[in-house]
Amino acid sequence: MASIQLTRILLSCKLSTNIALSSRTCCSFRRTRQLDFGPLLKRNFQNRKLTAIRSEKSGNEGSISSAIEGEENSGSISSPVKPGLMLGIDRDDSGSVIGLNLIPGDNEAIDTEVVSTVTKVKDEEIKKEKIETRVTYNIVFVTAEAAPYSKTGGLGDVCGSLPIELASRGHRVMVVSPRYLNGTSADENFARVFDANRRIKLQCFGGEQEIAFFHEYREGVDWVFVDHPSYHRPGNPYGDSHGAFGDNQFRYTLLCHAACEAPLVLPLGGYTYGEKCLFLVNDWHAGLVSVLLAAKYRPFGVYKDARSILVIHNLAHQGVEPAATFKNLGLPSNWYGALEWVFPTWARTHALDTGEAVNILKGAIVTSDRILTVSKGYAWEITTVEGGYGLNQLLSSRRSVLTGITNGIHIAEWDPSSDEHIAFHYSAASLSGKVQCKTALQQELGFPIKPDCPLIGFIGRLDYQKGIDLIHWAIPELMEDDVQFVMLGSGDPLYEDWMRSAETTYRDKFRGWVGFSVPISHRITAGCDILLMPSRFEPCGLNQLYAMRYGTVPVVHATGGLRDTVENFNPYAGEGRGEGTGWAFSPLTKDCMLNALKTAIRTYRDHKSTWEGLMRRCMQKDFTWENAAIQYEQVFEWALIDPPYIM
Ligand SMILES: Nc1ncnc2c1ncn2[C@@H]1O[C@H](COP(=O)(O)OP(=O)(O)O[C@H]2O[C@H](CO)[C@@H](O)[C@H](O)[C@H]2O)[C@@H](O)[C@H]1O
């Protein structure tokens, strides 16, 4: 509790510090990095903060914000304040003060509710200020997938919804992605996308490659699709039942070259985006964009005002191919070093293997102007040996431009009170529809209809990352209990087969839905009581955010974005009302996961009102994109303050 209070105080101090300064110096909130906090520190800021909170508690008429902001006002508060303790000062990379680490002098005076009220007031002021002072940009997302056109996982979700949020905030936003056609009903997703009548020739892979642009303007965003025969084939964007496509380097090299040309050649809505763009380069598939800007365009005076921001959704995939393929990428030969990658001796396949390769993600890390990843926790993890996948030293060397921003969710698409995929609707105020969703799901899955039986779900790619092996090993023990378990996923054929066979073994208790289905994923999210995510690593994770919005309590491995977003349940906090939104277990072992699951199950069974508290707290969490978009805008501003990358 004490640490929670401390954090909140720190947060609200940061906010109020920013406000106080911006109102005096006319600097915007998003420029805190450049502000000089020295004079502020000389004043007894801490005392003013505590005084403000106390004045609110004691029913003082003066407004909280004015008491904090105006030094003069602090004198008007009569109640004596026992001074607290300043433990330290938070500084950013440039040495500027960004927060004060305070311990309140009088615990009673620091009521969390009051503190959060103060924070809320400050938040609203920031929002107002943001609207007044906002700078808008031309933003170009480059991505291998964007929902609803294409989606295999979280990348599609993010690139399908963050652009819309940024557009709604006044930015001009284009998303460039391939026009995949696989001969199934999924092709319908492109039904409203039309030929933009612009064909261009790209220089790569030993010749000229002709591509066409397709376009749809929807929800304020220019959705631009690169068309080429290599994007038309059965399977998902990256592969089929035989594995990953062998020509993915070619397919995503085309995407990157085309994305660099799109702002220059496409007169969308009558005029082009032009050279002053911010490229959001998502994962390795788009990584070549940063390298092309630095190597192919800037040396010739093009895109000098543009910046590229690499967004890492998953460091495990880096786009590594043999060194000999470098010549195919359409880069000047003296840029080999930017992509050069040498495997350690132990990873080489034979005595003559020199381990030389090109690594596109590495090239993007070297040449991008800033680097973002999708949670603060993961931003740190990728700079460690354990989480850096060989790129930790390089990422550490770029720590000053590395930021973690937790993903948001598409709250209209994932809304239990209006979700088109679920049969019954509900909200935090009226939960009765949830149990109806549960029994509907039990019926759909062919389970015995038991409203009180804990129903546990898993949704995700069947991949090493997601910790499926742990579930596999834990299922026999878990199935001894009176529970039901449903898994939805596709990927590793080994686990697909196991899911099918487990269905036969545990006929009334286990369902393994092999495949990819958005409607089913919504119904599982709504119908389950518990969502399990034992991910080995998780840059952010979206399913736990969706689950919380649907009152489905997450049990997760405490890693990356899961640790950042799931607050461990503490039944004793809040005078017995409890605190937290789920269970975050560690270390990642079968027993530890089972313990957390069993505690969750016991709580569900034996402490109904506690469980309801958990559900409501989950549902009240704010994971809107707006929060994230404000932080993205801060990074955009930083990116444009610094000069672009030049070799
Ligand atoms: N079989 C299936 N049927 C239907 N829907 C399915 C499905 N399998 C997965 N999904 C959906 O795909 C999305 C998966 O998102 P995640 O963020 O959990 O994982 P992913 O690892 O793909 O994303 C990576 O990028 C995202 C975005 O930044 C990060 O959150 C994450 O940590 C990182 O690994 C969810 O919307 C989920 O419902």
PDB file of N, CA and C and ligand atoms in Angstrom, residues 151-155 157-158 283 312-314 374 407 414 459-461 465-466 488-490 513 515-521 525 533 537-544 546, ligand 1:
ATOM      1  N   LYS A 151      -4.663  -9.885 -40.102  1.00  0.00           N
ATOM      2  CA  LYS A 151      -4.301  -9.992 -38.687  1.00  0.00           C
ATOM      3  C   LYS A 151      -3.928 -11.426 -38.349  1.00  0.00           C
ATOM      4  N   THR A 152      -2.731 -11.589 -37.796  1.00  0.00           N
ATOM      5  CA  THR A 152      -2.404 -12.900 -37.221  1.00  0.00           C
ATOM      6  C   THR A 152      -2.196 -12.773 -35.726  1.00  0.00           C
ATOM      7  N   GLY A 153      -2.081 -11.548 -35.236  1.00  0.00           N
ATOM      8  CA  GLY A 153      -1.848 -11.353 -33.809  1.00  0.00           C
ATOM      9  C   GLY A 153      -1.925  -9.885 -33.439  1.00  0.00           C
ATOM     10  N   GLY A 154      -1.207  -9.545 -32.386  1.00  0.00           N
ATOM     11  CA  GLY A 154      -1.319  -8.209 -31.799  1.00  0.00           C
ATOM     12  C   GLY A 154      -0.834  -7.083 -32.698  1.00  0.00           C
ATOM     13  N   LEU A 155       0.142  -7.360 -33.575  1.00  0.00           N
ATOM     14  CA  LEU A 155       0.622  -6.317 -34.485  1.00  0.00           C
ATOM     15  C   LEU A 155      -0.531  -5.786 -35.329  1.00  0.00           C
ATOM     16  N   ASP A 157      -3.711  -5.829 -34.587  1.00  0.00           N
ATOM     17  CA  ASP A 157      -4.612  -5.040 -33.724  1.00  0.00           C
ATOM     18  C   ASP A 157      -4.088  -3.618 -33.557  1.00  0.00           C
ATOM     19  N   VAL A 158      -2.804  -3.513 -33.219  1.00  0.00           N
ATOM     20  CA  VAL A 158      -2.235  -2.186 -32.935  1.00  0.00           C
ATOM     21  C   VAL A 158      -2.266  -1.320 -34.191  1.00  0.00           C
ATOM     22  N   ASP A 283       8.189  -3.483 -36.388  1.00  0.00           N
ATOM     23  CA  ASP A 283       8.886  -4.773 -36.429  1.00  0.00           C
ATOM     24  C   ASP A 283       9.794  -4.927 -37.653  1.00  0.00           C
ATOM     25  N   ILE A 312       9.015  -1.741 -31.713  1.00  0.00           N
ATOM     26  CA  ILE A 312       9.307  -3.177 -31.555  1.00  0.00           C
ATOM     27  C   ILE A 312       8.138  -3.851 -30.835  1.00  0.00           C
ATOM     28  N   HIS A 313       7.452  -4.716 -31.561  1.00  0.00           N
ATOM     29  CA  HIS A 313       6.357  -5.487 -30.955  1.00  0.00           C
ATOM     30  C   HIS A 313       6.864  -6.849 -30.515  1.00  0.00           C
ATOM     31  N   ASN A 314       7.939  -7.298 -31.140  1.00  0.00           N
ATOM     32  CA  ASN A 314       8.463  -8.608 -30.799  1.00  0.00           C
ATOM     33  C   ASN A 314       9.901  -8.724 -31.287  1.00  0.00           C
ATOM     34  N   VAL A 374       6.420  -1.737 -26.701  1.00  0.00           N
ATOM     35  CA  VAL A 374       5.012  -1.643 -26.350  1.00  0.00           C
ATOM     36  C   VAL A 374       4.688  -1.780 -24.858  1.00  0.00           C
ATOM     37  N   ASN A 407       0.502  -0.554 -24.953  1.00  0.00           N
ATOM     38  CA  ASN A 407      -0.553  -0.513 -25.973  1.00  0.00           C
ATOM     39  C   ASN A 407      -1.904  -0.162 -25.370  1.00  0.00           C
ATOM     40  N   TRP A 414     -13.920  -3.947 -28.532  1.00  0.00           N
ATOM     41  CA  TRP A 414     -13.886  -4.823 -27.364  1.00  0.00           C
ATOM     42  C   TRP A 414     -14.696  -4.172 -26.251  1.00  0.00           C
ATOM     43  N   ILE A 459      -6.113 -17.802 -25.251  1.00  0.00           N
ATOM     44  CA  ILE A 459      -6.221 -17.427 -26.670  1.00  0.00           C
ATOM     45  C   ILE A 459      -4.838 -16.972 -27.121  1.00  0.00           C
ATOM     46  N   GLY A 460      -4.376 -17.499 -28.238  1.00  0.00           N
ATOM     47  CA  GLY A 460      -3.090 -16.988 -28.706  1.00  0.00           C
ATOM     48  C   GLY A 460      -2.415 -17.908 -29.686  1.00  0.00           C
ATOM     49  N   ARG A 461      -1.314 -17.394 -30.215  1.00  0.00           N
ATOM     50  CA  ARG A 461      -0.516 -18.206 -31.134  1.00  0.00           C
ATOM     51  C   ARG A 461       0.100 -19.361 -30.355  1.00  0.00           C
ATOM     52  N   GLN A 465       6.861 -18.597 -27.383  1.00  0.00           N
ATOM     53  CA  GLN A 465       6.690 -17.359 -26.601  1.00  0.00           C
ATOM     54  C   GLN A 465       5.557 -17.461 -25.590  1.00  0.00           C
ATOM     55  N   LYS A 466       4.477 -18.141 -25.987  1.00  0.00           N
ATOM     56  CA  LYS A 466       3.258 -18.079 -25.193  1.00  0.00           C
ATOM     57  C   LYS A 466       3.200 -19.096 -24.050  1.00  0.00           C
ATOM     58  N   LEU A 488      -7.965 -21.517 -27.610  1.00  0.00           N
ATOM     59  CA  LEU A 488      -8.135 -21.154 -29.026  1.00  0.00           C
ATOM     60  C   LEU A 488      -6.775 -20.739 -29.543  1.00  0.00           C
ATOM     61  N   GLY A 489      -6.322 -21.391 -30.599  1.00  0.00           N
ATOM     62  CA  GLY A 489      -5.021 -20.985 -31.131  1.00  0.00           C
ATOM     63  C   GLY A 489      -4.609 -21.844 -32.300  1.00  0.00           C
ATOM     64  N   SER A 490      -3.620 -21.340 -33.020  1.00  0.00           N
ATOM     65  CA  SER A 490      -3.030 -22.133 -34.090  1.00  0.00           C
ATOM     66  C   SER A 490      -1.546 -21.798 -34.131  1.00  0.00           C
ATOM     67  N   TRP A 513      -9.613 -25.462 -29.581  1.00  0.00           N
ATOM     68  CA  TRP A 513     -10.133 -24.967 -30.853  1.00  0.00           C
ATOM     69  C   TRP A 513      -8.936 -24.567 -31.716  1.00  0.00           C
ATOM     70  N   GLY A 515      -7.350 -23.072 -34.781  1.00  0.00           N
ATOM     71  CA  GLY A 515      -7.717 -22.170 -35.871  1.00  0.00           C
ATOM     72  C   GLY A 515      -7.641 -20.731 -35.417  1.00  0.00           C
ATOM     73  N   PHE A 516      -8.062 -19.869 -36.319  1.00  0.00           N
ATOM     74  CA  PHE A 516      -8.034 -18.434 -36.007  1.00  0.00           C
ATOM     75  C   PHE A 516      -9.437 -17.892 -36.216  1.00  0.00           C
ATOM     76  N   SER A 517     -10.072 -17.430 -35.159  1.00  0.00           N
ATOM     77  CA  SER A 517     -11.438 -16.927 -35.299  1.00  0.00           C
ATOM     78  C   SER A 517     -11.669 -15.761 -34.339  1.00  0.00           C
ATOM     79  N   VAL A 518     -11.855 -14.598 -34.932  1.00  0.00           N
ATOM     80  CA  VAL A 518     -12.079 -13.408 -34.095  1.00  0.00           C
ATOM     81  C   VAL A 518     -13.382 -13.524 -33.296  1.00  0.00           C
ATOM     82  N   PRO A 519     -14.517 -13.924 -33.905  1.00  0.00           N
ATOM     83  CA  PRO A 519     -15.744 -14.043 -33.107  1.00  0.00           C
ATOM     84  C   PRO A 519     -15.600 -14.990 -31.918  1.00  0.00           C
ATOM     85  N   ILE A 520     -14.941 -16.154 -32.134  1.00  0.00           N
ATOM     86  CA  ILE A 520     -14.778 -17.100 -31.015  1.00  0.00           C
ATOM     87  C   ILE A 520     -13.899 -16.466 -29.930  1.00  0.00           C
ATOM     88  N   SER A 521     -12.886 -15.718 -30.370  1.00  0.00           N
ATOM     89  CA  SER A 521     -12.012 -15.116 -29.352  1.00  0.00           C
ATOM     90  C   SER A 521     -12.810 -14.145 -28.475  1.00  0.00           C
ATOM     91  N   THR A 525     -13.416 -14.663 -24.462  1.00  0.00           N
ATOM     92  CA  THR A 525     -13.048 -13.570 -23.551  1.00  0.00           C
ATOM     93  C   THR A 525     -14.224 -13.206 -22.645  1.00  0.00           C
ATOM     94  N   MET A 533      -2.363 -16.653 -19.167  1.00  0.00           N
ATOM     95  CA  MET A 533      -1.300 -16.236 -20.107  1.00  0.00           C
ATOM     96  C   MET A 533       0.073 -16.513 -19.487  1.00  0.00           C
ATOM     97  N   PHE A 537       7.868 -14.575 -22.593  1.00  0.00           N
ATOM     98  CA  PHE A 537       8.076 -13.130 -22.610  1.00  0.00           C
ATOM     99  C   PHE A 537       6.862 -12.535 -23.293  1.00  0.00           C
ATOM    100  N   GLU A 538       6.533 -11.322 -22.963  1.00  0.00           N
ATOM    101  CA  GLU A 538       5.349 -10.702 -23.563  1.00  0.00           C
ATOM    102  C   GLU A 538       5.580  -9.191 -23.655  1.00  0.00           C
ATOM    103  N   PRO A 539       5.899  -8.711 -24.857  1.00  0.00           N
ATOM    104  CA  PRO A 539       6.192  -7.278 -25.013  1.00  0.00           C
ATOM    105  C   PRO A 539       5.092  -6.390 -24.420  1.00  0.00           C
ATOM    106  N   CYS A 540       3.847  -6.684 -24.737  1.00  0.00           N
ATOM    107  CA  CYS A 540       2.749  -5.994 -24.059  1.00  0.00           C
ATOM    108  C   CYS A 540       1.688  -7.022 -23.697  1.00  0.00           C
ATOM    109  N   GLY A 541       1.146  -7.666 -24.729  1.00  0.00           N
ATOM    110  CA  GLY A 541       0.019  -8.571 -24.502  1.00  0.00           C
ATOM    111  C   GLY A 541      -1.258  -7.767 -24.608  1.00  0.00           C
ATOM    112  N   LEU A 542      -2.174  -8.257 -25.424  1.00  0.00           N
ATOM    113  CA  LEU A 542      -3.462  -7.569 -25.558  1.00  0.00           C
ATOM    114  C   LEU A 542      -4.580  -8.373 -24.916  1.00  0.00           C
ATOM    115  N   ASN A 543      -4.431  -9.709 -24.943  1.00  0.00           N
ATOM    116  CA  ASN A 543      -5.544 -10.524 -24.442  1.00  0.00           C
ATOM    117  C   ASN A 543      -5.855 -10.267 -22.974  1.00  0.00           C
ATOM    118  N   GLN A 544      -4.830  -9.986 -22.172  1.00  0.00           N
ATOM    119  CA  GLN A 544      -5.120  -9.698 -20.754  1.00  0.00           C
ATOM    120  C   GLN A 544      -5.871  -8.373 -20.635  1.00  0.00           C
ATOM    121  N   TYR A 546      -7.980  -7.168 -22.996  1.00  0.00           N
ATOM    122  CA  TYR A 546      -9.353  -7.475 -23.416  1.00  0.00           C
ATOM    123  C   TYR A 546     -10.082  -8.196 -22.279  1.00  0.00           C
TER     124      TYR A 546
HETATM  125  N1  LIG B   1      -6.420 -18.238 -32.792  1.00  0.00           N
HETATM  126  C1  LIG B   1      -6.813 -16.995 -32.657  1.00  0.00           C
HETATM  127  N2  LIG B   1      -8.057 -16.624 -33.024  1.00  0.00           N
HETATM  128  C2  LIG B   1      -8.464 -15.343 -32.892  1.00  0.00           C
HETATM  129  N3  LIG B   1      -7.707 -14.354 -32.423  1.00  0.00           N
HETATM  130  C3  LIG B   1      -6.463 -14.685 -32.053  1.00  0.00           C
HETATM  131  C4  LIG B   1      -5.952 -15.992 -32.147  1.00  0.00           C
HETATM  132  N4  LIG B   1      -4.675 -15.995 -31.723  1.00  0.00           N
HETATM  133  C5  LIG B   1      -4.408 -14.742 -31.355  1.00  0.00           C
HETATM  134  N5  LIG B   1      -5.475 -13.954 -31.553  1.00  0.00           N
HETATM  135  C6  LIG B   1      -5.592 -12.521 -31.337  1.00  0.00           C
HETATM  136  O1  LIG B   1      -4.362 -11.925 -31.706  1.00  0.00           O
HETATM  137  C7  LIG B   1      -4.033 -10.940 -30.772  1.00  0.00           C
HETATM  138  C8  LIG B   1      -2.806 -11.388 -30.027  1.00  0.00           C
HETATM  139  O2  LIG B   1      -2.262 -10.319 -29.430  1.00  0.00           O
HETATM  140  P1  LIG B   1      -1.048 -10.403 -28.382  1.00  0.00           P
HETATM  141  O3  LIG B   1      -0.685  -9.013 -28.073  1.00  0.00           O
HETATM  142  O4  LIG B   1      -1.475 -11.209 -27.236  1.00  0.00           O
HETATM  143  O5  LIG B   1       0.072 -11.231 -29.082  1.00  0.00           O
HETATM  144  P2  LIG B   1       1.152 -11.213 -30.272  1.00  0.00           P
HETATM  145  O6  LIG B   1       2.200 -12.060 -29.688  1.00  0.00           O
HETATM  146  O7  LIG B   1       0.568 -11.646 -31.528  1.00  0.00           O
HETATM  147  O8  LIG B   1       1.639  -9.713 -30.476  1.00  0.00           O
HETATM  148  C9  LIG B   1       2.897  -9.023 -30.343  1.00  0.00           C
HETATM  149  O9  LIG B   1       2.555  -7.638 -30.568  1.00  0.00           O
HETATM  150  C10 LIG B   1       1.578  -7.171 -29.675  1.00  0.00           C
HETATM  151  C11 LIG B   1       1.219  -5.771 -30.095  1.00  0.00           C
HETATM  152  O10 LIG B   1       2.195  -4.858 -29.770  1.00  0.00           O
HETATM  153  C12 LIG B   1       2.055  -7.262 -28.246  1.00  0.00           C
HETATM  154  O11 LIG B   1       0.989  -6.919 -27.400  1.00  0.00           O
HETATM  155  C13 LIG B   1       2.525  -8.678 -27.927  1.00  0.00           C
HETATM  156  O12 LIG B   1       3.068  -8.735 -26.631  1.00  0.00           O
HETATM  157  C14 LIG B   1       3.527  -9.125 -28.957  1.00  0.00           C
HETATM  158  O13 LIG B   1       3.956 -10.447 -28.713  1.00  0.00           O
HETATM  159  C15 LIG B   1      -5.228 -10.765 -29.889  1.00  0.00           C
HETATM  160  O14 LIG B   1      -6.134  -9.870 -30.447  1.00  0.00           O
HETATM  161  C16 LIG B   1      -5.831 -12.168 -29.896  1.00  0.00           C
HETATM  162  O15 LIG B   1      -7.178 -12.189 -29.566  1.00  0.00           O
END
